[in-house]
Amino acid sequence: MPITYRTQSTSVHNMMIRWLVLKDLIKLLCGFITSYLLYLGAVSAQVSVNGSLGGSVDLILYITIPDTREIIWRTEGGAIFIARIVNNNPPTYNASYVSRTQLFPNGTLRLEKLTDADKRIYIVTVTNQDDFVAQTENYQLGVFSPLSAPVLRSNVAINKPFVNGTDVTIRCDAGIQTVTYYTFHRDGQKIICSERLICRGSFLDFTPVAEYDSGSYTCTIQNPVSTNTSNSLNLTVYFPVSNVAVTSNVSGLVWPGLDSVSLRCSADGTNISYLWSLQGAVISGGGRYTLTDNNTTLVISPVSPDDNGSFICTAINLVNSLDSSDVKFNLASPISAVALYSLISTGIWAGEDLAHFYCSAQGSAITFSWSLNGNEMSAKPPYYINQGDSPPNSNIIISPVSKTDNGLITCKASNRANSLNSSAANLNINWSPNGNIVCTVQAINQTVQLGCSWPGGKPAANVTMIFGDVQNTIINEVFRNVSFTSNIHGSNLTCKGNQLGRTSSCMVTMERPKSPDHKNDTVTPGIVGGAVNLTVDLQAGVQSRATALSAPVFPATFSWFQGNSSTSIQTGGKFNVDSTPYASTLNIDKLAEAEFGEYKCVAENFIGSTIFLFNVKASQSGGGSSSGLDGGAIAGIVLGVLTGVALIGVIAFFILQKRKSQKATYKDPDSPPARLYETKLPGAVINTAPPIKEEANYQELTHGDKSIYHTVMPGPGR
């Protein structure tokens, strides 16, 4: 066992020695290959870096640095060693670079106090100490001196004018400096070279020079580390005068005493001076005339009627002179001779006819406005306004005219100089009275006041009242009182109006309430469990029986009764009463046997009262027995009906006993009214006197609009 152990240990030891030797050989081989590649120039892409002479520059490493590395900087081809650093150890330097070189741990190499000799290619090698993989990078270093200002020169003496069409060359003289770019500028703007304007490095050729080449020229030189600009060279190219023109700040009319005008003269050419004249007389300035901007601008403030002539601008230089075309002002004139004409006849009617007026005036740029009774009229319906120019005029059409258009019409002509009003024209308008003629009837105590009214017309209408054998005619309104003792029932009140041949009429018949569409023998069918509506409409059929005279209906109050009951039906439960001064409806919901039978509606006005009868009977479709009921079912129904009838009899007995103290009878249709009514309706107004004592008190009718209908219940003892 000991012999075996020693043999194995010796074998392992020898293998380890061989591995170390092999590792050193691989390392030496990698180093040799790296050096050979550096020598052959097998490196990465080249980085350009520029520095100033005497300054410093950093060659920044862009290679990824491994944890264990060796970084070496050399010159092109590895000829000269500059610096080396291994891992984080202090760097080592070439003796000739140690005083002006610094190698940082990140591989960046700083060169200071640059000289022209430093312009070369630099190579950096980064080797991974673990796998001996090497990376390289090239740097091309350029060293430049800061530039001094160049001098701009011309091949033509600058104290002489440059003549249009002459070839001229400008040179940017930078001496022996190293210049990368030359740039020429005119008046601060970079010059764009062309076939005529040729850029040749430090030379700028004009082939030939043109007028628009005039200006201040400079050149700028540039290298990678600095720029500098030359002196200015002013170049002036002379051209003859041409294209002389005058512009004005005012177009159209010029108002003497109000406007100021500025005339500006322009021309093509070189070193031009300007001269102004009016009708051949030179304008030297002063008073209303002011010359500015080297005489290019003439200001006239204010313009006068004396300026009614030709203004001329003359442009002059060393080559020639040229006149502008003449300029004349369009002088405006004030307003005069305003005249108003009426194009209508008298007697026009509001709402039907139109009115037409025409206005004219003399002057410039006139606008017209119209007024009615001192208030300006706007151009919107019914006012239609237009304006003409030759001669200045305006028309107004009022279509149709209305009451508010009655009065004095005036026209005003205005412009910037002044304004004048025309004389006034009278617009005399007729209009009809308000609506149609109205027949009124008012009950006041024991007197009935009759009225015929048709007011509001221009001229006032003649109103005639006809009642019985009496006829009265007055303008606007006629009133007459008649006694209640007179037999007025069935009489007619007739009112007729006449206004310049226009007529209106109405008629009121003194009669009790009636509804021509109602028949007392009409049967209203009903179904048990269903509903019916019973209606009295006093206005029903009014249109069908209307004639040329109006036939208004007097308002009335309504009371509903079931059978022979003296107590009026009130809204509640199955019943709902809905009444107006001219109609009333009784709605019966969920009909039972007890609701079938006769119903009465009592309508009364100040003339008297009328009873309208209704008969609600069971509908055949809703009653009778079905063929599907057997005898037992029919017997049960009959028994139930008999029981109900017995109960109704008992209830009716107690109700009659309770009502004996409130016993009342229906009013005689010919007796006076029981209430005071006040109402106003088209064609009729009825007021009744306090009623005499009545035996029955009817339902009070209340309406939301108290101005339309009002009811006063009789007081105690009536």
XYZ file of C-alpha atoms in Angstrom:
718
model
C 0.000 0.000 0.000
C 2.711 2.622 0.757
C 4.414 1.910 -2.617
C 1.190 2.462 -4.490
C 0.542 5.779 -2.739
C 3.975 7.180 -3.626
C 3.585 6.213 -7.266
C 0.212 8.030 -7.642
C 1.478 11.248 -5.937
C 4.459 11.449 -8.244
C 2.200 11.104 -11.282
C -0.140 13.925 -10.210
C 2.791 16.184 -9.440
C 4.294 15.654 -12.851
C 0.955 16.422 -14.535
C 0.645 19.720 -12.660
C 4.135 20.767 -13.732
C 3.314 20.007 -17.335
C 0.084 22.132 -17.134
C 1.901 25.168 -15.728
C 4.536 24.966 -18.437
C 1.795 24.652 -21.105
C -0.033 27.663 -19.672
C 3.088 29.839 -19.861
C 3.686 28.730 -23.431
C 0.058 29.652 -24.380
C 0.466 33.050 -22.761
C 3.712 33.713 -24.613
C 2.105 32.589 -27.872
C -0.921 34.910 -27.398
C 1.371 37.840 -26.628
C 3.417 37.094 -29.724
C 0.290 36.902 -31.898
C -1.037 40.176 -30.440
C 2.240 41.945 -31.070
C 2.382 40.601 -34.592
C -1.182 41.768 -35.309
C -0.336 45.199 -33.935
C 2.702 45.278 -36.121
C 0.600 44.401 -39.185
C -2.012 47.031 -38.232
C -4.901 44.562 -37.706
C -6.817 46.933 -35.428
C -10.327 48.270 -35.077
C -11.881 51.328 -36.757
C -10.044 54.648 -36.391
C -11.228 57.461 -34.089
C -10.458 61.065 -35.106
C -9.428 63.458 -32.335
C -8.276 67.083 -32.732
C -6.338 69.265 -30.328
C -4.937 72.781 -30.175
C -1.204 73.426 -30.438
C 0.171 73.684 -26.877
C -3.083 72.374 -25.411
C -4.144 68.940 -24.164
C -6.364 66.164 -25.489
C -7.954 63.016 -24.034
C -7.902 59.769 -26.018
C -10.972 58.146 -24.484
C -11.152 54.347 -24.420
C -14.377 52.937 -25.934
C -13.438 49.246 -25.495
C -15.142 47.228 -22.756
C -12.516 46.680 -20.027
C -12.393 43.200 -18.362
C -11.811 42.775 -14.634
C -8.221 41.527 -15.101
C -6.548 43.358 -17.944
C -3.453 44.834 -19.428
C -3.762 48.191 -21.288
C -0.904 49.334 -23.539
C -0.722 52.576 -25.630
C 1.701 52.756 -28.584
C 2.181 54.812 -31.712
C 1.231 53.531 -35.179
C 2.571 50.010 -35.853
C 3.600 49.671 -32.215
C 6.822 51.483 -32.967
C 6.870 53.622 -29.848
C 5.639 52.507 -26.416
C 3.858 55.316 -24.564
C 2.246 53.888 -21.410
C 1.076 50.628 -19.791
C -1.218 49.661 -16.886
C -2.017 46.185 -15.488
C -5.234 45.782 -13.495
C -5.331 48.546 -10.885
C -1.547 48.854 -10.493
C 0.203 52.193 -11.107
C 0.877 52.841 -14.831
C 4.354 52.880 -16.402
C 5.382 55.486 -19.031
C 7.910 55.990 -21.804
C 10.585 58.335 -20.529
C 9.928 60.803 -23.374
C 6.187 60.990 -22.479
C 6.266 60.757 -18.682
C 6.247 64.548 -18.153
C 3.195 65.253 -20.349
C 1.220 62.005 -20.307
C -1.319 60.552 -17.905
C -2.942 57.084 -18.171
C -6.130 56.685 -16.147
C -7.424 53.367 -14.673
C -10.289 53.399 -17.243
C -7.729 53.339 -20.068
C -8.051 56.995 -21.181
C -4.724 58.542 -22.242
C -4.221 62.288 -21.784
C -1.539 64.064 -23.896
C -0.527 67.559 -22.814
C 1.564 70.384 -24.372
C 0.703 69.216 -27.870
C 3.207 69.843 -30.692
C 3.086 69.314 -34.442
C 5.044 66.080 -33.823
C 2.057 64.643 -31.949
C 0.004 64.499 -35.180
C -0.003 60.727 -35.760
C -1.966 57.498 -35.202
C -2.167 56.041 -31.690
C -3.097 52.412 -30.878
C -4.443 51.024 -27.610
C -4.489 47.295 -26.791
C -6.648 45.809 -24.015
C -5.805 42.175 -23.131
C -7.952 39.940 -20.909
C -5.523 38.285 -18.445
C -7.787 35.247 -18.054
C -8.178 34.136 -21.691
C -5.519 36.357 -23.349
C -8.078 37.800 -25.787
C -6.881 41.231 -26.988
C -8.887 44.212 -28.336
C -7.416 47.210 -30.155
C -8.533 50.684 -31.200
C -6.870 53.362 -33.421
C -6.876 57.147 -32.828
C -5.934 59.747 -35.462
C -4.747 62.857 -33.629
C -4.723 66.200 -35.431
C -2.955 69.235 -33.924
C -3.982 72.692 -35.157
C -2.979 76.258 -34.342
C -5.719 78.857 -33.449
C -6.550 81.002 -36.476
C -5.904 84.747 -36.723
C -8.241 87.069 -38.666
C -7.887 86.962 -42.452
C -7.862 90.032 -44.717
C -10.547 90.534 -47.426
C -9.121 91.998 -50.651
C -10.549 92.969 -54.063
C -9.027 93.051 -57.538
C -10.734 96.445 -58.070
C -9.854 99.547 -56.071
C -12.558 99.990 -53.457
C -12.472 103.796 -53.798
C -13.917 103.455 -57.288
C -17.523 102.414 -58.059
C -18.148 98.944 -59.309
C -19.935 99.100 -62.650
C -22.753 96.733 -63.413
C -21.498 93.920 -65.720
C -17.847 94.043 -64.584
C -16.021 90.867 -63.441
C -14.871 91.238 -59.820
C -12.908 88.862 -57.539
C -12.701 89.002 -53.747
C -9.955 87.048 -51.921
C -9.929 85.918 -48.265
C -6.202 86.093 -47.401
C -5.342 83.899 -44.340
C -1.565 83.757 -44.918
C 0.215 80.456 -44.161
C -2.352 79.272 -41.608
C -3.924 75.860 -41.925
C -7.572 76.565 -42.931
C -10.172 73.869 -43.375
C -13.137 75.951 -44.609
C -13.720 79.413 -46.169
C -17.182 81.008 -45.932
C -18.256 84.348 -47.492
C -21.092 86.552 -46.174
C -22.955 89.579 -47.550
C -24.675 91.811 -44.982
C -24.360 88.975 -42.456
C -26.040 86.379 -44.713
C -24.106 83.381 -46.035
C -23.526 83.635 -49.777
C -24.962 80.845 -51.906
C -22.626 80.088 -54.788
C -23.895 79.740 -58.383
C -22.682 79.775 -61.978
C -22.378 83.587 -61.790
C -21.148 83.748 -58.208
C -18.314 81.203 -58.050
C -16.699 80.037 -54.775
C -13.056 78.821 -55.164
C -11.701 78.179 -51.678
C -10.359 81.548 -50.560
C -11.671 83.300 -53.743
C -15.167 84.633 -54.583
C -15.682 85.498 -58.278
C -18.524 87.760 -59.601
C -18.976 86.945 -63.320
C -20.240 89.618 -63.723
C -21.149 91.801 -60.730
C -24.825 92.846 -60.510
C -26.745 95.557 -58.683
C -28.017 93.199 -56.031
C -24.382 92.278 -55.202
C -23.990 95.616 -53.409
C -23.405 95.251 -49.712
C -20.912 94.664 -46.902
C -18.797 91.509 -47.398
C -16.835 89.438 -44.858
C -15.200 86.015 -44.908
C -14.832 83.464 -42.115
C -12.031 80.884 -41.903
C -12.255 77.686 -39.883
C -10.149 74.719 -38.752
C -11.095 71.957 -36.275
C -10.112 74.032 -33.232
C -10.975 77.659 -34.103
C -12.698 80.181 -36.405
C -12.036 83.837 -37.260
C -13.661 86.534 -39.404
C -12.130 89.103 -41.717
C -12.621 92.819 -41.994
C -15.668 94.206 -43.899
C -15.428 95.149 -47.555
C -18.206 97.432 -48.870
C -19.100 96.850 -52.501
C -21.392 99.314 -54.315
C -22.640 98.618 -57.849
C -24.022 101.611 -59.752
C -27.164 101.309 -61.893
C -29.180 103.919 -63.788
C -32.532 105.116 -62.422
C -35.547 103.025 -63.508
C -39.043 101.975 -62.363
C -39.960 105.201 -60.574
C -43.324 104.756 -58.783
C -45.418 106.607 -56.202
C -47.707 104.870 -53.686
C -50.300 106.439 -51.384
C -51.581 105.381 -47.975
C -55.108 106.479 -48.979
C -57.210 104.853 -51.671
C -60.576 106.098 -52.845
C -62.010 109.349 -51.568
C -59.831 111.924 -49.826
C -61.664 114.274 -47.491
C -60.341 117.877 -47.444
C -59.733 119.138 -43.941
C -60.052 115.603 -42.488
C -57.540 113.292 -44.163
C -53.748 113.290 -44.205
C -52.042 111.613 -47.151
C -48.570 110.071 -47.297
C -46.996 109.684 -50.760
C -43.939 107.441 -51.026
C -41.597 107.421 -54.036
C -39.521 104.360 -54.984
C -37.076 103.658 -57.853
C -34.461 101.183 -59.030
C -30.901 102.523 -59.294
C -27.912 103.549 -57.223
C -27.451 106.562 -54.918
C -30.787 108.138 -55.888
C -32.086 111.504 -54.690
C -35.752 112.549 -54.958
C -37.638 115.732 -55.950
C -41.421 116.423 -55.581
C -43.629 118.831 -57.546
C -47.336 119.793 -57.796
C -48.566 121.041 -61.166
C -44.925 121.665 -62.110
C -44.086 123.713 -58.982
C -41.334 122.207 -56.776
C -42.429 121.275 -53.224
C -39.687 122.200 -50.767
C -41.549 121.322 -47.578
C -43.084 123.428 -44.832
C -46.679 124.253 -43.889
C -48.950 121.360 -44.844
C -46.092 119.552 -46.665
C -43.455 117.471 -44.864
C -40.557 115.606 -46.575
C -38.988 112.642 -44.737
C -36.797 109.559 -45.364
C -34.311 111.342 -47.656
C -37.212 112.965 -49.505
C -38.716 109.611 -50.488
C -41.897 110.397 -48.493
C -44.168 113.429 -48.857
C -46.809 113.899 -46.114
C -49.739 116.294 -46.773
C -51.613 117.130 -43.560
C -54.400 117.990 -43.900
C -55.390 117.725 -47.536
C -56.887 120.916 -48.966
C -59.055 121.621 -52.027
C -55.902 123.324 -53.365
C -54.359 119.830 -53.716
C -56.636 119.112 -56.668
C -53.790 118.557 -59.181
C -50.945 116.256 -60.285
C -48.162 115.232 -57.887
C -44.910 114.001 -59.569
C -41.765 112.427 -58.044
C -38.414 112.748 -59.907
C -35.593 110.233 -59.091
C -31.993 111.372 -59.855
C -28.480 109.767 -59.675
C -25.075 110.224 -61.404
C -26.232 108.254 -64.420
C -29.710 109.691 -65.199
C -33.066 111.035 -63.839
C -36.647 109.812 -64.342
C -40.164 111.098 -63.448
C -42.974 109.051 -61.937
C -46.449 109.034 -63.370
C -48.693 111.776 -61.976
C -50.813 111.175 -58.872
C -54.207 112.849 -58.412
C -56.473 112.808 -55.348
C -60.178 111.956 -55.545
C -61.362 114.837 -53.369
C -64.733 114.313 -51.662
C -67.498 116.924 -51.327
C -69.914 117.655 -48.424
C -73.682 116.952 -48.486
C -76.248 119.369 -49.884
C -79.789 119.400 -51.321
C -81.467 116.630 -49.310
C -85.013 116.036 -50.656
C -87.774 113.637 -49.475
C -90.624 112.436 -51.715
C -93.741 110.477 -50.704
C -94.880 107.848 -53.218
C -98.158 106.964 -51.476
C -101.731 108.238 -51.502
C -103.677 109.213 -48.412
C -105.903 106.824 -46.521
C -103.730 103.744 -46.251
C -104.769 101.013 -43.835
C -102.667 99.384 -41.094
C -101.989 95.701 -41.667
C -103.052 95.916 -45.335
C -101.266 98.651 -47.308
C -97.642 99.663 -47.782
C -95.939 103.059 -47.655
C -93.103 104.109 -50.012
C -90.736 107.092 -49.611
C -87.767 108.244 -51.741
C -84.849 110.425 -50.564
C -82.009 111.986 -52.624
C -78.995 114.204 -51.875
C -75.819 115.654 -53.399
C -72.303 114.922 -52.087
C -69.721 112.131 -51.790
C -69.992 108.726 -50.093
C -73.456 109.388 -48.685
C -75.255 107.038 -46.333
C -78.941 107.469 -45.582
C -80.947 106.814 -42.429
C -84.680 107.050 -41.779
C -86.568 108.189 -38.689
C -90.188 107.914 -37.585
C -91.299 110.490 -35.034
C -87.630 111.098 -34.183
C -86.726 107.420 -33.694
C -84.348 105.774 -36.163
C -85.861 102.922 -38.202
C -83.815 99.739 -38.542
C -83.639 97.848 -41.831
C -85.677 94.801 -40.859
C -89.285 93.810 -41.580
C -91.595 95.566 -42.002
C -89.014 98.249 -42.935
C -87.241 97.500 -46.235
C -84.449 100.008 -46.974
C -82.128 100.152 -49.972
C -79.626 102.673 -51.286
C -78.551 103.783 -54.784
C -75.438 105.637 -55.939
C -76.274 107.540 -59.104
C -77.456 109.936 -57.912
C -77.079 109.127 -54.189
C -80.541 108.062 -53.009
C -82.452 105.773 -50.665
C -85.878 104.134 -50.690
C -87.876 102.855 -47.746
C -90.906 100.610 -48.083
C -93.030 99.855 -45.004
C -94.975 96.687 -45.748
C -97.435 96.408 -44.240
C -97.874 99.612 -42.260
C -99.093 99.395 -38.669
C -100.608 101.758 -36.123
C -97.173 102.560 -34.707
C -96.049 103.833 -38.123
C -98.425 106.798 -37.946
C -96.532 110.085 -37.737
C -93.704 112.057 -39.337
C -91.070 110.408 -41.575
C -87.680 112.104 -42.106
C -84.559 111.159 -44.072
C -80.985 112.034 -43.050
C -78.016 112.024 -45.456
C -74.559 111.688 -43.864
C -70.909 111.462 -44.872
C -67.567 112.206 -43.185
C -67.881 115.915 -43.903
C -71.385 116.640 -42.615
C -75.018 115.459 -42.369
C -78.354 117.041 -43.310
C -82.003 116.168 -42.583
C -84.817 116.368 -45.081
C -88.113 118.030 -44.386
C -90.699 115.747 -42.722
C -93.431 113.844 -44.570
C -96.680 112.949 -42.782
C -97.558 109.236 -42.769
C -101.336 109.244 -42.104
C -102.542 105.687 -41.405
C -106.073 104.414 -40.872
C -106.732 101.312 -38.840
C -109.724 99.224 -37.938
C -111.177 99.102 -34.428
C -109.973 96.420 -32.062
C -111.290 93.028 -33.250
C -114.986 92.699 -34.124
C -117.862 94.693 -32.694
C -118.909 93.422 -29.241
C -122.456 92.981 -27.921
C -122.569 93.236 -24.118
C -125.317 92.473 -21.618
C -124.934 93.314 -17.920
C -127.455 92.698 -15.163
C -127.211 95.485 -12.574
C -129.766 95.121 -9.774
C -133.161 95.210 -11.557
C -131.691 96.774 -14.702
C -130.056 95.182 -17.721
C -127.411 97.306 -19.432
C -127.088 96.673 -23.149
C -123.917 97.727 -24.978
C -122.441 97.873 -28.476
C -118.690 98.521 -28.530
C -116.233 98.847 -31.446
C -113.547 101.301 -30.249
C -109.911 101.791 -31.252
C -110.371 102.678 -34.925
C -108.901 105.632 -36.805
C -111.102 107.329 -37.792
C -113.610 106.311 -35.120
C -116.315 103.879 -36.267
C -120.060 104.638 -36.186
C -121.747 102.128 -33.865
C -125.499 101.416 -34.078
C -127.535 99.576 -31.390
C -130.864 98.000 -32.354
C -133.064 96.644 -29.529
C -136.793 96.321 -30.000
C -138.011 99.343 -31.877
C -135.192 101.626 -30.696
C -132.092 102.365 -32.773
C -129.174 104.537 -31.532
C -125.960 105.473 -33.416
C -122.842 106.938 -31.748
C -119.103 106.650 -32.522
C -117.124 103.864 -30.813
C -119.711 102.739 -28.160
C -123.475 102.792 -27.471
C -125.085 101.847 -24.115
C -128.725 101.493 -23.086
C -130.454 100.333 -19.886
C -133.673 98.289 -19.885
C -135.667 97.112 -16.886
C -135.940 93.500 -15.766
C -139.682 94.076 -15.727
C -139.550 94.410 -19.487
C -140.256 91.218 -21.324
C -136.716 90.770 -22.628
C -136.812 86.984 -22.872
C -136.508 86.046 -26.515
C -135.512 89.589 -27.558
C -132.496 90.260 -29.738
C -129.734 92.830 -29.175
C -128.164 93.738 -32.532
C -124.987 95.840 -32.889
C -123.686 97.168 -36.220
C -120.462 99.081 -36.872
C -119.348 101.047 -39.934
C -115.915 102.591 -40.502
C -115.415 104.112 -43.928
C -117.435 101.304 -45.471
C -115.903 98.541 -43.343
C -118.598 96.816 -41.282
C -118.922 94.424 -38.359
C -121.997 93.182 -36.513
C -123.067 90.948 -33.649
C -126.329 89.775 -32.086
C -127.291 88.461 -28.674
C -130.552 86.583 -28.072
C -131.974 86.810 -24.537
C -132.654 83.121 -23.913
C -132.219 80.420 -21.314
C -129.409 77.860 -21.682
C -129.920 75.414 -24.496
C -127.919 72.741 -26.211
C -129.305 71.990 -29.686
C -127.343 68.742 -29.874
C -129.037 67.314 -26.746
C -132.275 65.325 -26.804
C -134.046 64.473 -23.565
C -135.271 61.105 -24.864
C -131.760 59.899 -25.587
C -130.847 56.635 -23.859
C -127.244 56.220 -22.721
C -126.259 52.514 -22.586
C -124.104 51.297 -19.695
C -122.448 48.084 -18.633
C -122.212 46.847 -15.040
C -118.683 47.606 -13.864
C -118.145 50.045 -16.739
C -118.354 53.850 -16.961
C -120.509 56.455 -18.752
C -120.145 60.180 -19.485
C -123.167 62.505 -19.568
C -122.450 65.904 -21.184
C -124.313 69.184 -21.695
C -122.543 71.568 -24.135
C -124.171 74.990 -24.623
C -121.787 75.853 -27.434
C -122.502 72.674 -29.419
C -124.114 73.574 -32.725
C -123.325 77.316 -32.394
C -121.263 77.298 -35.593
C -123.938 75.433 -37.528
C -126.612 77.970 -36.625
C -124.405 81.069 -36.905
C -125.402 83.726 -39.438
C -123.789 86.951 -40.518
C -124.519 88.168 -37.013
C -122.662 86.582 -34.132
C -124.711 84.380 -31.799
C -122.869 84.206 -28.452
C -123.946 81.858 -25.710
C -124.541 83.182 -22.195
C -122.501 81.406 -19.529
C -124.367 79.237 -17.090
C -123.996 77.256 -13.856
C -124.701 73.520 -13.809
C -126.152 71.141 -11.176
C -126.588 67.379 -11.562
C -129.248 65.208 -9.860
C -129.976 61.472 -9.855
C -133.614 60.408 -10.248
C -135.973 62.434 -8.054
C -133.281 63.360 -5.536
C -133.233 67.027 -4.533
C -129.558 66.851 -3.525
C -127.079 67.707 -6.242
C -124.377 65.218 -7.113
C -120.953 66.126 -5.771
C -117.589 64.876 -7.031
C -116.526 61.830 -5.009
C -116.592 58.058 -5.143
C -118.108 56.902 -8.398
C -119.116 60.419 -9.474
C -117.026 63.182 -10.996
C -118.496 66.533 -12.076
C -116.406 68.698 -14.461
C -117.985 72.036 -15.419
C -117.081 75.241 -17.316
C -119.291 78.297 -17.992
C -120.423 76.627 -21.212
C -120.360 72.858 -20.616
C -120.617 70.242 -17.885
C -119.875 66.525 -17.783
C -120.960 63.907 -15.219
C -118.729 60.833 -15.197
C -120.054 57.680 -13.479
C -117.434 54.992 -12.861
C -117.917 51.256 -12.032
C -121.638 51.162 -12.772
C -123.897 49.070 -10.535
C -127.628 48.447 -10.740
C -128.212 51.432 -8.443
C -126.579 53.834 -10.953
C -128.979 52.991 -13.803
C -131.947 55.280 -14.332
C -132.730 58.973 -14.919
C -130.289 61.915 -14.389
C -131.011 65.640 -14.613
C -128.675 68.548 -15.377
C -130.006 71.989 -14.431
C -128.281 74.838 -16.330
C -129.202 78.426 -15.510
C -128.202 81.911 -16.642
C -129.567 85.359 -15.793
C -132.535 84.831 -18.153
C -133.659 81.530 -16.602
C -132.871 77.822 -16.295
C -133.197 74.661 -18.403
C -133.380 70.987 -17.377
C -131.553 68.432 -19.511
C -132.610 64.783 -18.971
C -130.496 61.652 -19.411
C -131.568 57.979 -19.169
C -128.839 55.452 -18.357
C -129.930 51.912 -19.131
C -128.162 48.575 -19.032
C -126.634 47.641 -22.372
C -127.959 44.395 -23.952
C -124.400 43.241 -24.518
C -123.608 43.655 -20.875
C -126.805 42.175 -19.269
C -128.820 38.913 -19.437
C -127.664 35.414 -18.716
C -125.141 33.560 -20.746
C -126.009 30.240 -22.350
C -123.202 28.792 -20.301
C -124.973 29.325 -16.894
C -126.888 26.460 -15.329
C -130.088 26.777 -13.325
C -128.317 26.904 -9.958
C -126.134 29.785 -11.079
C -129.134 31.719 -12.350
C -131.002 31.150 -9.085
C -128.020 32.419 -7.125
C -127.870 35.575 -9.226
C -131.581 36.257 -8.744
C -131.282 35.742 -4.985
C -128.339 38.167 -4.836
C -130.242 40.836 -6.785
C -133.278 40.555 -4.479
C -131.061 40.917 -1.426
C -129.446 44.034 -2.925
C -132.813 45.599 -3.692
C -133.959 45.027 -0.083
C -130.830 46.717 1.265
C -131.281 49.687 -1.091
C -134.867 50.119 0.145
C -133.730 50.231 3.788
C -130.951 52.749 2.975
C -133.334 54.936 0.934
C -135.837 55.043 3.854
C -133.210 56.435 6.273
C -131.912 58.932 3.689
C -135.423 60.307 3.062
C -136.039 60.714 6.763
C -132.793 62.680 7.097
C -133.530 64.945 4.122
C -137.024 66.078 5.185
C -135.579 69.154 6.839
C -133.705 69.995 3.619
C -136.597 69.477 1.271
C -136.312 71.579 -1.928
C -137.884 71.655 -5.338
C -136.426 72.461 -8.724
C -136.748 76.031 -9.815
C -139.445 77.039 -12.250
C -137.770 77.623 -15.613
C -139.450 81.017 -15.840
C -138.366 82.234 -12.399
C -135.509 84.755 -11.942
C -131.904 83.440 -11.490
C -130.672 82.248 -8.129
C -127.086 83.618 -8.332
C -125.042 86.609 -9.445
C -122.905 85.914 -12.555
C -120.074 87.983 -13.907
C -118.353 86.965 -17.133
C -116.729 88.424 -20.188
C -116.605 86.570 -23.492
C -116.224 87.563 -27.131
C -119.433 89.275 -28.092
C -121.165 89.215 -24.707
C -120.677 90.347 -21.104
C -123.431 89.334 -18.676
C -123.951 90.661 -15.122
C -127.107 89.632 -13.306
C -128.812 91.255 -10.348
C -129.087 89.535 -6.960
C -131.697 86.749 -7.283
C -134.967 86.492 -5.456
C -135.498 83.815 -2.841
C -135.225 80.306 -4.272
C -136.500 77.016 -2.917
C -133.499 75.047 -4.098
C -129.821 75.659 -3.513
C -127.705 74.327 -6.346
C -124.112 73.298 -6.531
C -121.605 76.161 -6.498
C -119.393 76.206 -9.598
C -115.805 77.324 -9.050
C -113.207 78.093 -11.740
C -109.514 78.805 -11.497
C -109.658 82.032 -13.525
C -111.794 84.403 -11.368
C -111.717 87.064 -14.099
C -113.615 84.750 -16.439
C -116.421 83.477 -14.206
C -117.532 84.338 -10.682
C -120.431 82.921 -8.622
C -121.828 84.309 -5.372
C -124.050 81.917 -3.366
C -127.312 83.309 -1.959
C -127.053 84.641 1.581
C -128.959 83.366 4.586
C -132.721 83.465 4.324
C -132.804 83.271 0.547
